[in-house]
XYZ file of C-alpha atoms in Angstrom:
583
model
C 22.713 107.874 -23.302
C 20.799 111.161 -23.192
C 20.772 113.006 -26.512
C 19.024 116.201 -25.591
C 16.739 117.998 -23.159
C 14.209 120.429 -24.620
C 11.083 122.339 -23.611
C 8.098 124.131 -25.085
C 9.171 127.144 -23.024
C 10.416 129.712 -25.554
C 13.225 130.954 -23.343
C 14.463 127.496 -22.360
C 18.041 126.713 -23.358
C 17.924 123.311 -25.035
C 20.839 121.093 -24.144
C 22.329 118.609 -26.565
C 24.623 115.996 -25.146
C 27.168 113.573 -26.558
C 28.668 110.242 -25.511
C 31.150 110.146 -22.662
C 31.875 113.125 -20.420
C 29.638 116.201 -20.640
C 30.399 119.309 -18.585
C 27.440 121.649 -18.083
C 29.162 124.752 -16.730
C 27.404 127.570 -14.907
C 29.303 130.839 -15.088
C 29.568 132.388 -11.664
C 29.531 136.172 -11.749
C 31.778 138.222 -9.500
C 30.391 138.695 -6.007
C 27.727 136.018 -6.382
C 27.416 133.511 -3.572
C 27.373 129.769 -4.169
C 23.637 129.689 -3.354
C 22.887 132.545 -5.770
C 24.779 130.785 -8.553
C 22.924 127.530 -8.004
C 19.502 129.140 -7.770
C 20.081 131.561 -10.612
C 21.862 129.482 -13.239
C 19.538 126.477 -13.202
C 22.161 123.781 -13.637
C 20.588 121.913 -10.722
C 17.291 122.284 -12.567
C 18.757 120.226 -15.402
C 19.077 117.326 -12.955
C 15.489 117.955 -11.862
C 14.247 117.876 -15.461
C 16.029 114.600 -16.222
C 14.647 113.071 -13.020
C 11.177 114.478 -13.763
C 11.123 112.845 -17.198
C 12.283 109.572 -15.664
C 9.105 109.383 -13.592
C 9.878 111.171 -10.331
C 7.113 112.510 -8.111
C 5.652 115.906 -8.911
C 4.157 117.197 -5.686
C 2.591 120.594 -5.146
C 5.902 122.231 -4.247
C 7.640 120.941 -7.382
C 9.122 123.542 -9.720
C 7.137 121.909 -12.524
C 3.886 122.819 -10.728
C 4.871 126.475 -10.476
C 2.872 129.142 -12.274
C 5.653 129.680 -14.808
C 6.170 126.028 -15.784
C 2.981 124.079 -15.007
C 1.726 124.132 -18.607
C 5.121 123.822 -20.278
C 6.284 120.569 -21.837
C 9.711 119.119 -21.122
C 11.180 116.441 -23.343
C 14.014 113.984 -22.810
C 15.508 112.265 -25.847
C 17.570 109.217 -24.886
C 18.419 105.631 -25.784
C 16.069 103.025 -24.351
C 16.248 99.343 -25.186
C 18.595 100.040 -28.085
C 16.278 102.612 -29.668
C 16.165 106.372 -29.496
C 13.146 107.374 -27.466
C 11.599 110.645 -26.365
C 9.487 111.265 -23.276
C 7.440 114.424 -22.749
C 5.722 115.476 -19.524
C 4.070 118.548 -17.991
C 3.465 119.557 -14.393
C -0.278 119.932 -14.889
C -0.538 116.422 -16.337
C 2.036 114.858 -14.068
C 0.656 111.319 -14.308
C 0.806 111.134 -18.101
C 3.888 110.689 -20.275
C 3.820 111.214 -24.044
C 6.357 108.896 -25.686
C 7.817 108.387 -29.121
C 9.946 105.369 -29.984
C 9.933 101.680 -30.771
C 7.587 99.811 -28.420
C 8.035 96.212 -29.554
C 10.096 95.204 -26.510
C 8.141 97.245 -23.981
C 6.412 95.123 -21.333
C 3.581 97.661 -21.332
C 2.868 99.422 -24.599
C 1.619 103.020 -24.690
C -1.878 103.771 -25.930
C -2.610 105.846 -29.006
C -4.637 108.976 -28.334
C -6.676 109.322 -31.527
C -7.415 113.044 -31.278
C -3.799 114.123 -30.810
C -2.090 111.183 -32.473
C 0.158 110.899 -29.398
C 1.255 107.692 -27.732
C 0.592 108.041 -24.026
C 1.496 105.999 -20.977
C 0.822 106.493 -17.262
C 3.660 107.478 -14.973
C 3.405 104.152 -13.123
C 3.602 102.134 -16.337
C 6.398 104.378 -17.623
C 8.494 103.499 -14.571
C 7.727 99.819 -15.155
C 8.929 100.114 -18.769
C 12.106 101.945 -17.729
C 12.804 99.388 -14.990
C 12.360 96.511 -17.408
C 14.478 97.917 -20.252
C 17.231 99.476 -18.133
C 17.556 97.023 -15.235
C 15.700 93.936 -16.493
C 13.304 94.454 -13.589
C 10.091 92.355 -13.584
C 6.945 94.403 -14.108
C 4.937 92.507 -11.499
C 7.536 92.638 -8.736
C 6.001 92.431 -5.279
C 5.966 95.035 -2.540
C 9.238 95.784 -0.765
C 11.151 94.621 -3.814
C 13.584 96.687 -5.892
C 12.048 99.500 -7.933
C 13.145 101.542 -10.903
C 12.788 104.841 -9.062
C 14.908 103.657 -6.149
C 17.694 102.371 -8.425
C 17.769 105.218 -10.964
C 18.210 107.635 -8.051
C 21.755 106.273 -7.596
C 22.469 107.375 -11.176
C 20.667 110.730 -10.926
C 21.129 111.933 -7.350
C 19.072 114.887 -6.117
C 20.537 117.185 -3.477
C 17.030 118.231 -2.416
C 16.376 114.597 -1.430
C 19.463 114.459 0.769
C 21.246 112.228 -1.747
C 24.730 113.556 -0.969
C 24.863 112.566 2.707
C 25.698 108.857 2.443
C 26.972 106.830 -0.481
C 24.631 103.937 0.280
C 21.500 106.106 0.385
C 20.080 108.155 -2.482
C 17.719 109.909 -0.070
C 17.929 110.898 3.568
C 14.471 109.316 3.996
C 15.402 106.005 2.379
C 14.581 103.087 4.653
C 17.095 100.361 5.466
C 15.073 97.639 3.707
C 14.948 99.800 0.577
C 18.714 100.302 0.649
C 19.372 96.585 1.131
C 16.917 95.378 -1.514
C 17.903 97.820 -4.261
C 21.658 97.678 -3.666
C 21.509 93.880 -3.595
C 19.896 94.010 -7.028
C 22.375 96.602 -8.340
C 25.402 94.639 -7.106
C 24.126 91.343 -8.516
C 23.106 89.725 -5.231
C 19.894 87.848 -4.475
C 17.491 90.690 -3.677
C 14.882 88.227 -2.440
C 16.987 87.641 0.680
C 16.639 91.193 2.078
C 13.069 91.116 0.784
C 12.384 88.016 2.893
C 14.051 89.701 5.852
C 11.761 92.694 5.444
C 8.769 90.363 5.596
C 10.147 89.075 8.899
C 10.536 92.651 10.134
C 6.940 93.420 9.227
C 5.735 90.351 11.125
C 7.915 91.292 14.090
C 6.465 94.785 14.000
C 2.940 93.377 13.927
C 3.723 91.129 16.882
C 5.249 94.042 18.777
C 2.171 96.152 18.074
C -0.096 93.309 19.163
C 1.831 92.849 22.392
C 1.734 96.583 23.080
C -1.998 96.825 22.445
C -2.669 93.681 24.459
C -0.722 94.950 27.446
C -2.742 98.120 27.402
C -6.035 96.289 26.978
C -7.770 93.142 28.105
C -4.736 90.893 28.212
C -2.765 93.197 30.430
C 0.730 92.301 31.526
C -0.204 88.612 31.323
C 0.051 88.551 27.549
C 3.552 87.157 27.711
C 2.942 84.868 30.722
C 1.194 81.843 29.311
C 1.776 79.872 32.542
C -0.178 82.316 34.677
C -2.894 82.486 32.059
C -3.275 78.710 32.180
C -3.573 78.877 35.991
C -6.320 81.480 35.779
C -8.085 79.385 33.154
C -8.028 76.258 35.331
C -9.517 78.140 38.309
C -12.181 79.748 36.122
C -13.166 76.403 34.568
C -13.504 74.826 38.021
C -15.825 77.614 39.192
C -17.876 77.367 35.997
C -18.306 73.607 36.508
C -19.412 74.179 40.110
C -22.024 76.711 39.053
C -23.213 74.409 36.288
C -23.697 71.503 38.712
C -25.521 73.744 41.179
C -27.788 74.999 38.435
C -28.570 71.483 37.206
C -29.694 70.450 40.726
C -31.653 73.628 41.412
C -35.420 73.167 42.176
C -37.631 76.217 41.831
C -40.273 76.676 44.631
C -43.076 79.059 43.532
C -44.057 80.013 47.134
C -40.393 80.455 48.112
C -40.704 84.114 49.059
C -43.962 83.563 51.032
C -42.227 80.869 53.064
C -39.259 83.184 53.533
C -41.595 85.828 54.961
C -43.314 83.272 57.251
C -39.963 81.999 58.507
C -38.901 85.550 59.206
C -42.133 86.280 61.099
C -41.710 83.065 63.121
C -38.176 84.061 64.037
C -39.406 87.463 65.208
C -42.214 85.885 67.315
C -39.813 83.361 68.856
C -37.496 86.194 69.762
C -40.376 88.132 71.348
C -41.419 85.084 73.407
C -37.863 84.549 74.540
C -37.609 88.167 75.651
C -40.931 87.943 77.549
C -39.778 84.738 79.268
C -36.589 86.435 80.300
C -38.560 89.231 81.949
C -40.847 86.754 83.753
C -37.914 84.684 84.978
C -36.367 87.800 86.450
C -39.759 88.625 88.088
C -40.067 85.112 89.571
C -36.588 85.400 90.999
C -37.408 88.766 92.563
C -40.739 87.585 94.021
C -39.141 84.440 95.453
C -36.548 86.563 97.233
C -39.288 88.749 98.735
C -41.186 85.651 99.873
C -38.140 84.331 101.700
C -37.805 87.655 103.542
C -41.454 87.507 104.637
C -40.991 83.988 106.030
C -37.989 85.011 108.166
C -39.847 87.859 109.954
C -40.520 87.151 113.825
C -42.018 88.947 116.868
C -38.779 90.419 118.180
C -39.010 93.472 115.935
C -42.649 94.011 116.953
C -41.775 93.833 120.625
C -39.005 96.354 120.235
C -41.247 98.739 118.353
C -44.007 98.335 120.895
C -41.735 99.075 123.878
C -40.421 102.185 122.185
C -43.937 103.381 121.474
C -44.915 102.648 125.029
C -42.078 104.779 126.281
C -42.740 107.724 124.018
C -46.514 107.652 124.100
C -47.483 105.498 127.070
C -50.928 107.012 127.279
C -51.744 105.985 123.694
C -50.646 102.333 123.846
C -53.636 100.538 125.257
C -53.836 97.506 123.137
C -52.372 94.346 124.279
C -49.312 92.786 122.713
C -51.112 89.504 121.809
C -53.622 91.359 119.716
C -50.890 93.077 117.810
C -49.111 89.802 117.192
C -52.255 88.247 115.721
C -52.816 91.256 113.481
C -49.243 91.235 112.228
C -49.335 87.503 111.516
C -52.491 87.948 109.459
C -50.837 90.660 107.343
C -47.737 88.541 106.676
C -49.834 85.579 105.651
C -51.793 87.661 103.171
C -48.551 89.053 101.755
C -47.121 85.540 101.326
C -50.257 84.352 99.546
C -50.118 87.322 97.164
C -46.415 86.806 96.316
C -46.895 83.097 95.739
C -49.833 83.827 93.441
C -47.738 86.201 91.342
C -44.920 83.628 91.153
C -47.342 80.945 90.004
C -48.816 83.270 87.357
C -45.335 84.126 85.980
C -44.324 80.471 85.820
C -47.540 79.625 84.038
C -46.841 82.333 81.447
C -43.350 80.977 80.932
C -44.667 77.462 80.432
C -47.266 78.725 77.969
C -44.656 80.642 75.983
C -42.273 77.673 75.950
C -45.025 75.542 74.482
C -45.724 78.193 71.825
C -41.993 78.531 71.050
C -41.715 74.791 70.566
C -44.559 74.844 68.067
C -43.080 77.854 66.270
C -39.601 76.271 66.153
C -41.040 73.109 64.634
C -42.800 75.127 61.920
C -39.708 77.273 61.224
C -37.517 74.148 60.960
C -39.999 72.681 58.491
C -39.898 75.879 56.382
C -36.094 76.180 56.448
C -35.749 72.549 55.386
C -37.968 73.281 52.395
C -36.122 76.502 51.544
C -32.725 74.821 51.768
C -33.756 72.155 49.285
C -35.381 74.568 46.824
C -34.875 78.058 45.430
C -36.747 81.041 44.104
C -37.060 81.780 40.381
C -35.045 84.989 40.680
C -32.306 83.064 42.466
C -32.318 80.602 39.593
C -32.004 83.487 37.118
C -29.156 85.032 39.075
C -27.404 81.691 39.166
C -27.800 81.412 35.395
C -26.356 84.910 34.929
C -23.423 84.097 37.171
C -22.758 80.912 35.198
C -22.909 82.857 31.913
C -20.417 85.403 33.219
C -18.093 82.694 34.405
C -18.335 80.827 31.099
C -17.555 84.097 29.267
C -14.505 84.517 31.487
C -13.415 80.989 30.609
C -13.775 81.670 26.878
C -11.871 84.950 27.173
C -9.055 83.246 29.031
C -8.959 80.512 26.390
C -8.525 83.198 23.733
C -5.783 84.822 25.783
C -3.979 81.516 26.177
C -4.301 80.830 22.457
C -3.033 84.309 21.603
C -0.138 84.075 24.034
C 0.741 80.660 22.613
C 0.528 82.088 19.088
C 2.739 85.052 19.967
C 5.351 82.826 21.567
C 5.211 80.390 18.661
C 5.461 83.084 15.993
C 8.286 84.815 17.834
C 10.186 81.541 17.879
C 9.414 80.926 14.208
C 10.620 84.407 13.269
C 13.844 83.868 15.195
C 14.398 80.639 13.271
C 13.479 82.375 9.996
C 16.003 85.128 10.686
C 18.710 82.537 11.213
C 17.797 80.809 7.941
C 17.882 84.123 6.072
C 21.276 84.920 7.555
C 22.532 81.554 6.288
C 21.035 82.197 2.841
C 22.735 85.581 2.761
C 26.107 84.131 3.741
C 25.788 81.440 1.074
C 24.760 83.992 -1.551
C 27.738 86.214 -0.793
C 30.064 83.217 -1.005
C 28.600 82.129 -4.337
C 28.768 85.687 -5.722
C 32.296 86.284 -4.457
C 33.705 86.930 -7.946
C 31.032 89.519 -8.711
C 31.516 91.210 -5.352
C 35.283 91.203 -5.688
C 34.951 92.947 -9.043
C 32.871 95.696 -7.412
C 35.241 95.996 -4.466
C 38.324 96.258 -6.674
C 36.735 98.868 -8.956
C 35.735 100.992 -5.968
C 39.179 100.751 -4.401
C 40.891 101.752 -7.657
C 38.726 104.857 -7.939
C 39.366 105.688 -4.301
C 43.143 105.510 -4.793
C 42.978 107.671 -7.914
C 40.883 110.430 -6.407
C 42.446 110.747 -2.967
C 45.321 109.870 -0.688
C 42.731 108.417 1.687
C 42.329 104.823 0.630
C 38.739 103.696 0.659
C 37.071 100.322 0.549
C 33.656 98.965 -0.281
C 32.563 96.369 2.266
C 29.589 94.092 1.666
C 28.976 91.571 4.415
C 26.171 89.550 5.992
C 24.706 90.865 9.219
C 21.874 89.788 11.480
C 19.776 92.580 10.030
C 20.595 91.822 6.407
C 23.355 92.682 3.941
C 25.423 95.667 4.977
C 26.887 97.954 2.334
C 29.599 100.040 3.947
C 32.036 102.526 2.486
C 35.147 102.948 4.604
C 37.738 105.647 3.971
C 40.794 106.350 6.079
C 40.942 109.721 7.732
C 38.551 111.961 9.628
C 34.991 112.052 8.375
C 34.290 115.242 6.444
C 32.037 116.545 3.696
C 34.865 116.180 1.198
C 35.459 112.545 2.151
C 31.721 111.804 1.944
C 31.646 113.360 -1.525
C 34.551 111.171 -2.641
C 32.801 108.101 -1.237
C 29.650 108.929 -3.191
C 31.599 109.574 -6.402
C 33.447 106.241 -6.178
C 30.227 104.418 -5.251
C 28.188 105.835 -8.131
C 31.000 105.412 -10.638
C 31.362 101.773 -9.556
C 27.662 101.149 -10.250
C 27.887 102.870 -13.638
C 30.862 100.717 -14.662
C 29.285 97.482 -13.374
C 26.062 97.970 -15.311
C 27.879 99.098 -18.440
C 29.889 95.872 -18.294
C 26.576 94.013 -18.295
C 25.427 96.045 -21.327
C 22.534 97.233 -19.214
C 21.606 100.052 -16.887
C 20.532 103.573 -17.833
C 23.685 104.252 -19.858
C 24.334 107.527 -18.060
C 25.413 108.944 -14.694
C 24.496 112.478 -13.631
C 26.180 114.553 -10.908
C 25.731 118.201 -10.042
C 28.067 120.602 -8.272
C 26.836 119.560 -4.810
C 28.899 116.410 -5.155
C 32.119 118.412 -5.425
C 31.466 120.557 -2.351
C 34.197 119.925 0.169
C 36.556 118.353 -2.364
C 39.791 120.209 -2.954
C 40.772 121.332 -6.447
C 42.941 118.271 -7.047
C 40.176 115.862 -6.051
C 37.652 117.659 -8.293
C 40.075 117.301 -11.202
C 40.671 113.607 -10.472
C 36.924 112.932 -10.340
C 36.394 114.588 -13.731
C 39.363 112.746 -15.233
C 38.128 109.398 -13.902
C 34.655 110.122 -15.256
C 36.062 110.952 -18.695
C 38.209 107.817 -18.916
C 35.665 105.384 -17.463
C 32.725 106.647 -19.525
C 34.821 106.339 -22.684
C 36.221 102.925 -21.778
C 32.878 101.393 -20.785
C 30.601 103.277 -23.147
C 28.357 105.200 -20.788
C 27.621 108.894 -20.482
C 28.811 110.996 -17.546
C 27.040 114.332 -17.133
C 28.461 116.851 -14.668
C 26.741 120.131 -13.770
C 29.469 122.284 -12.257
C 30.235 125.905 -11.414
C 32.829 127.691 -13.506
C 34.976 128.553 -10.480
C 35.109 124.880 -9.455
C 36.174 123.875 -12.951
C 38.746 126.663 -13.262
C 40.300 125.829 -9.891
C 40.595 122.122 -10.656
C 44.214 120.927 -10.905
C 44.035 118.686 -13.945
C 46.862 116.513 -15.167
C 48.883 118.069 -17.972
C 47.548 115.615 -20.524
C 43.885 116.307 -19.658
C 41.987 119.183 -21.251
C 38.379 119.728 -20.059
C 37.514 122.083 -22.927
C 36.357 119.407 -25.417
C 33.886 118.084 -22.870
C 32.345 121.449 -22.082
C 28.801 121.904 -23.371
C 28.223 124.866 -25.639
C 25.144 126.073 -23.776
C 25.945 129.176 -21.779
C 24.376 129.270 -18.333
C 25.069 132.150 -15.969
C 23.732 133.727 -12.801
C 24.496 137.225 -14.071
C 20.898 137.905 -15.095
C 17.421 136.427 -14.816
C 17.582 135.369 -18.461
C 20.978 133.743 -18.108
C 19.719 130.592 -16.410
C 18.574 127.350 -17.982
C 14.945 128.477 -18.167
C 15.884 131.909 -19.514
C 13.461 133.565 -17.126
C 12.625 133.976 -13.481
C 10.484 131.125 -12.192
C 7.377 132.252 -10.319
């Protein structure tokens, strides 16, 4: 239990507590809003102080880092491991706790500071000590396992963390794995089962990330298609083998390029000769046609011309027709000789060129045969580069195939692992049926006492791990959620008290009672009083005076004896818990 909360701040109102129910009442002045009362009275700050001294974070926006409180010490005196212990902490030295108590059973003992005579322990080690002595939690527990801070937050809920939204979650930011692991531990189940499932989730997340990155990178959409990858690999290996064989049989010819140039020049010369022959053949054909015309010419045309001349110019035509015929025949003969000579010259040129072409063709064939059986050095280098690229492609595809095979294999293994974990979970729930039934019955009894809406605690195995559900008949509302949280937290407090373990206290502030009607508020307080007395734990309620006054208590219940003597009010800046305005 918590004995008292004190501070080095002169104006701070020290609070002394007793076993069982403790009502810390904030007087609400007339006209003050609910928000003004909460902010001004500081009753919520009492919850913050308790949580702060139990190792909560102390970030830059924490009230304990404010100008007014950063250097002030806050001290919690409480029972720990069967011994009264005190813990002192300041905002400016947030990672150091000064402790006073019996350390024999502590898994990590504090260190003596010689100059001050104080026993000091780091915040991390302090949480390990609290987890060990309150919840029997191993100090060296692995990642994603239950933690003291996660579990104590069900016993000291903080509204600023969103702790009053769902019974199963002590923070709106709490992850599903954290809920499953810590609640499994708190309800006596095998926490290693949801822990193992979280390891599967992490592997699945890694695989999903790998697939996503692969699809956007070198592997492309083929990452999941191992069959197509194998096809591409087979084709690539075949091409690499072909290039390798070609390279092995490659013969380098030093004068390769000179022969290439000679072959090219020969081809050009052969083409020129062919073109010249074509022209001469056309010329021979033309000359032969002219020669045939000359041979067919007779005297009839001459006679006709002569008669016509004789008619037109009779006085000028004195020469005899025989003379003309002889002259004309001589001209034709000369013309025939000239044409035949030109034809013979053209044919001779063609024959000469054909002979040259034949020689050139033989030389070009010889060169091409040599070139086809050899290669240049640069060609050899290019072939080597091409082979290297192809071999690199083969290796890359092999990696892709291996990765795709690995992804498929691991996905299958994770599916099998999930099924095994589900079976382990089912078996664990069956074996722990008595323990679970105890929790379920306790919750249901509280639900019946506090409201007409019967509620039930359901713990069952699901594909995604153990599910902790709180079901209450009726329309979901803030009041119903508050009742669910009250019954849930009270169930945990009773369970751990029955085990003679746990923190030994449960703390609720007025946020829990928002939405509850006056009768339900009264029932919650009455249940807290009876259960804390029966099971020997402490129930601390921070509540507004108007909520307490409006509560419809049973005739036999009187809240006055449980009311703390410290007066907290929002009427003035000095009326709050700190006795001053926090800057």
